[in-house]
XYZ file of N, CA and C in Angstrom:
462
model
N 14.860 1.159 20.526
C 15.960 1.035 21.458
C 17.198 1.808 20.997
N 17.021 2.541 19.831
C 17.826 3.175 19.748
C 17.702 4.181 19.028
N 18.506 5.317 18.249
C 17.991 6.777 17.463
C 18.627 6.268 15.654
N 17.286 6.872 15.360
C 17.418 6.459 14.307
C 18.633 6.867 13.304
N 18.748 6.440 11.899
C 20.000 7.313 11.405
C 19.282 7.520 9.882
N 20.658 8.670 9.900
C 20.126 9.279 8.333
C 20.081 8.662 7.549
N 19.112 8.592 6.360
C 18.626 7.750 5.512
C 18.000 6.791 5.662
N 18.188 6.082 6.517
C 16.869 5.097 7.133
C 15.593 5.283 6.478
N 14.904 4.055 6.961
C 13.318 4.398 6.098
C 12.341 4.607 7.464
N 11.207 4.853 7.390
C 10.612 5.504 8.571
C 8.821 5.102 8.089
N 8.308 3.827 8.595
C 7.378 3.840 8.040
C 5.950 4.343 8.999
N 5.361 5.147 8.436
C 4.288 6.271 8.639
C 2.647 5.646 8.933
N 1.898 4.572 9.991
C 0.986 4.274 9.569
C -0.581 4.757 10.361
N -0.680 5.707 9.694
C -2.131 6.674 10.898
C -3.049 6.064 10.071
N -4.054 7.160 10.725
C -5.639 7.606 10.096
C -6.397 8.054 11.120
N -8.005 8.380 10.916
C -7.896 9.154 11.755
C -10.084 8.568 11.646
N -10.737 9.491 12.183
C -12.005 8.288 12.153
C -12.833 10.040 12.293
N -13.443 10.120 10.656
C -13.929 11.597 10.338
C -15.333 11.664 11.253
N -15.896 13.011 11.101
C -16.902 13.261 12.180
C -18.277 12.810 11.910
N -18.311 11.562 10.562
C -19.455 10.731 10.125
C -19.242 9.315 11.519
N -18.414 8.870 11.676
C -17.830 7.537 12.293
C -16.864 6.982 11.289
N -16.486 7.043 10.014
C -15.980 6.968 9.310
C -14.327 6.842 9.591
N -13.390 5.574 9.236
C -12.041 5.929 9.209
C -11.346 5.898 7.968
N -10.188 6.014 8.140
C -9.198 6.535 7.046
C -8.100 5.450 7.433
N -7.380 5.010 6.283
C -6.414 4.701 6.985
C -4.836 4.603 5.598
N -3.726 5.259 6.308
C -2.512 5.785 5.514
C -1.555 5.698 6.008
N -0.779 5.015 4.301
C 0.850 4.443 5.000
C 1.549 5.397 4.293
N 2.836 6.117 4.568
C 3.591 6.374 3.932
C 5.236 6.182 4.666
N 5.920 5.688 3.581
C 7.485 5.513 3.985
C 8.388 7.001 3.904
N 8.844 6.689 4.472
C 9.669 8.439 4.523
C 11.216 7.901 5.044
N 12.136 8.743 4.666
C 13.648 8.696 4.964
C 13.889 9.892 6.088
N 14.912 9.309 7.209
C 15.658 10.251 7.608
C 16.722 10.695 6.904
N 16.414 12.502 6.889
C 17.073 13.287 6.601
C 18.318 13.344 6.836
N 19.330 13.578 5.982
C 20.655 13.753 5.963
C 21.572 13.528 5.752
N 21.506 12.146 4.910
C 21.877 11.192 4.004
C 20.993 10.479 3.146
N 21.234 10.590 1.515
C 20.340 9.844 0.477
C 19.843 8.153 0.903
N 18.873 7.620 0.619
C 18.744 6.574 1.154
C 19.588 5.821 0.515
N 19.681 4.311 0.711
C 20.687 3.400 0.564
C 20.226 2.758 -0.899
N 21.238 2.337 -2.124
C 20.878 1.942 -3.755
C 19.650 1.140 -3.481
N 19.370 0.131 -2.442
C 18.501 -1.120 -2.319
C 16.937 -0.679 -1.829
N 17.148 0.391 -0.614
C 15.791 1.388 -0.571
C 14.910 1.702 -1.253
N 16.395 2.560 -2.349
C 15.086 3.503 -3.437
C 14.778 2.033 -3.991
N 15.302 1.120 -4.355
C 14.983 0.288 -5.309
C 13.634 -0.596 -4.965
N 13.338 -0.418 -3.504
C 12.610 -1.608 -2.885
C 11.046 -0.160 -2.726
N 11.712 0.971 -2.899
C 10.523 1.667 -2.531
C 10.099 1.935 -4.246
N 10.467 2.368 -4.893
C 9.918 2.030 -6.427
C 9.459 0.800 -6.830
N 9.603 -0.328 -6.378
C 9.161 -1.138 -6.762
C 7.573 -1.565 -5.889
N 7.362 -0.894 -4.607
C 6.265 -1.206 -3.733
C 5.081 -0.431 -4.544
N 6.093 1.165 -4.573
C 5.241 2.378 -5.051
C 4.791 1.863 -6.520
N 5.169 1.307 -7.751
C 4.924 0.810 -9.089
C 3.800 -0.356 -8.815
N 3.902 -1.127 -7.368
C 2.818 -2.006 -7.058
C 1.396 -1.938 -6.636
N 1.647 -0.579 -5.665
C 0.364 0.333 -5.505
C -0.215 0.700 -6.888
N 0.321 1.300 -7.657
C 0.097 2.389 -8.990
C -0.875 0.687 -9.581
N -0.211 -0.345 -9.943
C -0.456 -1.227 -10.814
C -1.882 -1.896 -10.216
N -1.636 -2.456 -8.605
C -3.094 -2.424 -8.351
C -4.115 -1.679 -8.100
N -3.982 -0.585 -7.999
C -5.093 0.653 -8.612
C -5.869 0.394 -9.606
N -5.106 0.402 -10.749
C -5.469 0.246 -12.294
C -6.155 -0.649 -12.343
N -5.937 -1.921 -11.760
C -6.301 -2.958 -11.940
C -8.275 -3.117 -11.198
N -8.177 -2.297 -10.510
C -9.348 -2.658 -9.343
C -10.701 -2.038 -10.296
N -11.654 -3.189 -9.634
C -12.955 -2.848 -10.366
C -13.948 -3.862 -9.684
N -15.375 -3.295 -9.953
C -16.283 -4.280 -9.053
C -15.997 -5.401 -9.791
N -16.222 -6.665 -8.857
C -16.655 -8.146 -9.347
C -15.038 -8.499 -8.900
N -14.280 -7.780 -8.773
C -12.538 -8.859 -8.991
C -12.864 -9.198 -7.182
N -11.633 -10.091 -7.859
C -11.767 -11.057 -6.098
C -10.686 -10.534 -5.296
N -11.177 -10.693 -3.931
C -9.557 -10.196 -3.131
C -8.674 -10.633 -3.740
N -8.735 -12.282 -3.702
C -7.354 -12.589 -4.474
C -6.604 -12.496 -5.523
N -8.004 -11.910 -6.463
C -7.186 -11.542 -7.751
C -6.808 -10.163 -7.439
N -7.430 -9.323 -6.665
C -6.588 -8.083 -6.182
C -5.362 -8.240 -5.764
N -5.021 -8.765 -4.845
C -3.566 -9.025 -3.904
C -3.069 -9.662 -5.243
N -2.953 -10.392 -6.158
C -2.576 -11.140 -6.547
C -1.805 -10.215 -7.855
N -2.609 -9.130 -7.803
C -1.560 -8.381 -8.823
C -0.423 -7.405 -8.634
N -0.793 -6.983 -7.351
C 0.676 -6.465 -6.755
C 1.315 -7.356 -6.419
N 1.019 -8.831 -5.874
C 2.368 -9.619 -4.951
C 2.549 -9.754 -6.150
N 2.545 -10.213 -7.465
C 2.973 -10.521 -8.407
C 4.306 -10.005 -9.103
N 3.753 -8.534 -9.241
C 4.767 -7.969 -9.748
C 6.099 -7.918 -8.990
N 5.693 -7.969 -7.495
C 7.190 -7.526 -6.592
C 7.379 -9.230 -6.711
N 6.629 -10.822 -6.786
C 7.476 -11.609 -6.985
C 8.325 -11.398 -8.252
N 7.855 -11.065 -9.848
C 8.850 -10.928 -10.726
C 9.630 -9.615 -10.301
N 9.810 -9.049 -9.423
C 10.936 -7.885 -8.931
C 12.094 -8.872 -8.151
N 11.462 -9.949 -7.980
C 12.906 -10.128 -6.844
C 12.500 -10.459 -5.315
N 11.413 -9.748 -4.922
C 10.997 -9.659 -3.434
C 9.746 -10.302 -2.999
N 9.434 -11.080 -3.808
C 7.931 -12.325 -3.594
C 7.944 -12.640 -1.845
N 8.902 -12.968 -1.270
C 8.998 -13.818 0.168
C 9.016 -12.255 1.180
N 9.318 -11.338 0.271
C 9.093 -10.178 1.431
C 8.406 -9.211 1.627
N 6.683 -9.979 0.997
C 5.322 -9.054 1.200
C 4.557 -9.842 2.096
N 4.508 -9.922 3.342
C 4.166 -10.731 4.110
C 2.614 -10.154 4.253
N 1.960 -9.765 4.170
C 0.709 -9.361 4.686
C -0.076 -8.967 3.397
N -1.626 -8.845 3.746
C -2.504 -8.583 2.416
C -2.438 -7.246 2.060
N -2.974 -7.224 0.769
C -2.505 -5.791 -0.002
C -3.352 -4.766 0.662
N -4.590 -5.405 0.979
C -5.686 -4.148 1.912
C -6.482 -4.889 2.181
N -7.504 -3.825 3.112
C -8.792 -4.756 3.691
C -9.791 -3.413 3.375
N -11.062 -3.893 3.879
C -12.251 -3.096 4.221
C -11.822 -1.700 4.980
N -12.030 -0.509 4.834
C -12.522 0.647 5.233
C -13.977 1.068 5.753
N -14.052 1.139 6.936
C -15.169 1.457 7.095
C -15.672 2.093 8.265
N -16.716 1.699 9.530
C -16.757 2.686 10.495
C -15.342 2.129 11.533
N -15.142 1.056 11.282
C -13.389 0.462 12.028
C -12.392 0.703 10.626
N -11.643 0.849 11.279
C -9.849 0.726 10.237
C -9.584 -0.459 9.505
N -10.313 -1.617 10.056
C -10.375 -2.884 9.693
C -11.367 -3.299 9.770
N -12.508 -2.868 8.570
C -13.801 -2.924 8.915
C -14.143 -4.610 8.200
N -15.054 -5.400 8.979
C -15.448 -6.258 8.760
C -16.110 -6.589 7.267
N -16.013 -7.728 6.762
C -16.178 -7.492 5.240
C -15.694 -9.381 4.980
N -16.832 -9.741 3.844
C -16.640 -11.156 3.572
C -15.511 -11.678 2.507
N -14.357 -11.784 2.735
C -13.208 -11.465 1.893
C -13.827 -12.636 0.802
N -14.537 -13.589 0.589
C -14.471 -14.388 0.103
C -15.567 -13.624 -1.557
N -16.152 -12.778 -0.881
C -17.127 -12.174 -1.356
C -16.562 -11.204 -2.844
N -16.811 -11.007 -4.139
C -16.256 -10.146 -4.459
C -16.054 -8.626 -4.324
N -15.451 -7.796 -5.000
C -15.180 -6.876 -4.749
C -16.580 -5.767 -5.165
N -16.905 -5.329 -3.956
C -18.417 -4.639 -4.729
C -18.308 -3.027 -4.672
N -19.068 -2.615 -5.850
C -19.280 -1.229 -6.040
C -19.303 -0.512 -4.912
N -18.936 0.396 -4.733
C -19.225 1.225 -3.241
C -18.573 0.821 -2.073
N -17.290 0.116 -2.223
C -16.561 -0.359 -0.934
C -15.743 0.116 -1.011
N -15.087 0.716 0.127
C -13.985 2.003 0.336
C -12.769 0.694 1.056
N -11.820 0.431 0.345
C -10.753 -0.324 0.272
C -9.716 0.218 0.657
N -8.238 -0.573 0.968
C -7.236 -0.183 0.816
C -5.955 -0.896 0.114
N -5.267 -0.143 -0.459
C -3.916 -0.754 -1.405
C -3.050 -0.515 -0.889
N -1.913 -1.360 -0.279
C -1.503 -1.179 0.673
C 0.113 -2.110 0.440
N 0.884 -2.421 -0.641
C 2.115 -3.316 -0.602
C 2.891 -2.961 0.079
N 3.854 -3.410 0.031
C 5.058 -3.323 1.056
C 6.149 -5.125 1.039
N 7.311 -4.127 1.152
C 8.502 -5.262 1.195
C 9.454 -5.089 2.637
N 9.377 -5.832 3.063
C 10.495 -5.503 4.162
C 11.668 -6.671 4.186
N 12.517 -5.798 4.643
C 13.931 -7.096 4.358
C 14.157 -6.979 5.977
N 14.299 -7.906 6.369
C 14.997 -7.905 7.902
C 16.178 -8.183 8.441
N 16.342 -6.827 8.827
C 17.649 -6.337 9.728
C 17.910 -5.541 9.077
N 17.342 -4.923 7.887
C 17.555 -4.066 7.211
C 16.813 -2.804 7.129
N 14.675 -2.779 7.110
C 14.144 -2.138 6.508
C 13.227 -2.584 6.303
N 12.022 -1.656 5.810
C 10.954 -2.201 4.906
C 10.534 -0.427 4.220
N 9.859 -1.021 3.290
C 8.986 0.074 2.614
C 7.119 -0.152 2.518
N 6.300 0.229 2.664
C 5.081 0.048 2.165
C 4.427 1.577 1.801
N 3.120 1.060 1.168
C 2.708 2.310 0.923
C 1.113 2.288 0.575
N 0.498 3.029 1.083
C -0.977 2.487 1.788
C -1.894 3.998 1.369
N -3.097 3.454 0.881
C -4.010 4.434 -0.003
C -5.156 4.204 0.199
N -6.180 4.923 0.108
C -7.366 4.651 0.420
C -8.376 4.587 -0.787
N -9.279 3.329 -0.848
C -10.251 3.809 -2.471
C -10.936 3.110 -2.181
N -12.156 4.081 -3.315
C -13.452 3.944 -3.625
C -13.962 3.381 -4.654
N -14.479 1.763 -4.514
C -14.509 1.270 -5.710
C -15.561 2.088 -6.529
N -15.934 2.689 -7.708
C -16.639 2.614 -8.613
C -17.304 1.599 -9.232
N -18.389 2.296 -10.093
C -18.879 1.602 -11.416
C -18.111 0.783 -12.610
N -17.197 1.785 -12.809
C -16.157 1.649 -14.204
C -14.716 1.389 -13.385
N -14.132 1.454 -11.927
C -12.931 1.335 -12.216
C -12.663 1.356 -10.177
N -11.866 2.566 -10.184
C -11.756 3.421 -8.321
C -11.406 4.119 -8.634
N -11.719 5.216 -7.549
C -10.978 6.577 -7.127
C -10.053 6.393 -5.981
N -9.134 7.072 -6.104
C -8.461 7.246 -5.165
C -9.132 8.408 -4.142
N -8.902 7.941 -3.248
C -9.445 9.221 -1.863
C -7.841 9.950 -1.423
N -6.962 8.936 -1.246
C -5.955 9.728 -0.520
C -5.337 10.978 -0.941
N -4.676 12.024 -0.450
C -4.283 12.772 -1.255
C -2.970 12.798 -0.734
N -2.105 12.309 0.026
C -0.593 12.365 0.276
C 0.069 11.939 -0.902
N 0.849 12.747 -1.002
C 2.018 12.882 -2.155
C 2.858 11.545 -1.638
N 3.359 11.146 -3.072
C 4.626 10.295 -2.772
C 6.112 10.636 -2.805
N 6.954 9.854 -2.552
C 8.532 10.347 -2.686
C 8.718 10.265 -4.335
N 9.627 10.856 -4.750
C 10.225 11.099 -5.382
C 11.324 10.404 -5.972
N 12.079 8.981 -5.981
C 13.330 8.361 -5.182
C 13.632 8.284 -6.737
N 14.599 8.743 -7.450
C 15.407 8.473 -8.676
C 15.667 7.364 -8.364
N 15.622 6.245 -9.286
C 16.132 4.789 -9.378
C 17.789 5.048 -8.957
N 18.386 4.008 -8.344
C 19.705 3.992 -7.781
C 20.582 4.032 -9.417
């Protein structure tokens, strides 16, 4: 309802469904141009982006959704922003964007996932930031290849 303004955050959420039946699916936050974003931004987008990075590392066959989600909401609760990750860290990838999958089930070799945190403050903003992976044997790959921002700590 209205035009956006500079520095604002701008959150980005496609994908696209490759010529197997296969989808993709990718978040990225982005700023309008023309003013630096606001001290609380960069701060809320380094801290989403450090949450992605951390549950990456973390992922491996056998862990449970919940111990997945459970290590990014974690960190953004000791950040400060626990009450403002409202949604799960990722779901199933597959021939849907939200491919069906027994969450209760653990995390198994060969399931194309997504990591996906995010904080939003309201009336203010949000940040998230959304990746696509392939669990492995020993660990995941990342599939996505979009670059991230850059945001010097405030």
């Amino acid at each position: 309802s209205r035009k956006l303004k500079a520095g604002e955050p701008v959150v980005m959420d496609f994908g696209l469904t490759l010529p197997s039946g296969y989808s993709s699916d990718l978040t990225r936050t982005v700023f309008v141009p023309g003013k630096k974003p606001s001290p609380t931004m960069i701060k809320i987008y380094n801290i989403v982006l450090e949450a992605n990075k951390i549950a990456f590392k973390g992922l491996k066959p056998g862990l449970s959704w919940k111990e997945y989600d459970g290590i990014a909401r974690e960190y953004i609760r000791k950040s400060g922003y626990g009450n403002n990750f409202g949604h799960d860290l990722g779901h199933s990838l597959g021939l849907d964007t939200h491919d069906p999958y027994d969450y209760k089930r653990p995390i198994r070799e060969g399931a194309v996932i997504t990591d996906e945190p995010g904080i939003y403050l309201a009336g203010f903003g949000g940040v998230r930031i959304e990746d696509d992976i392939l669990i492995t044997k020993t660990g995941a790959k990342k599939l996505t290849k979009a670059p991230y921002l850059d945001l010097k700590k405030p």
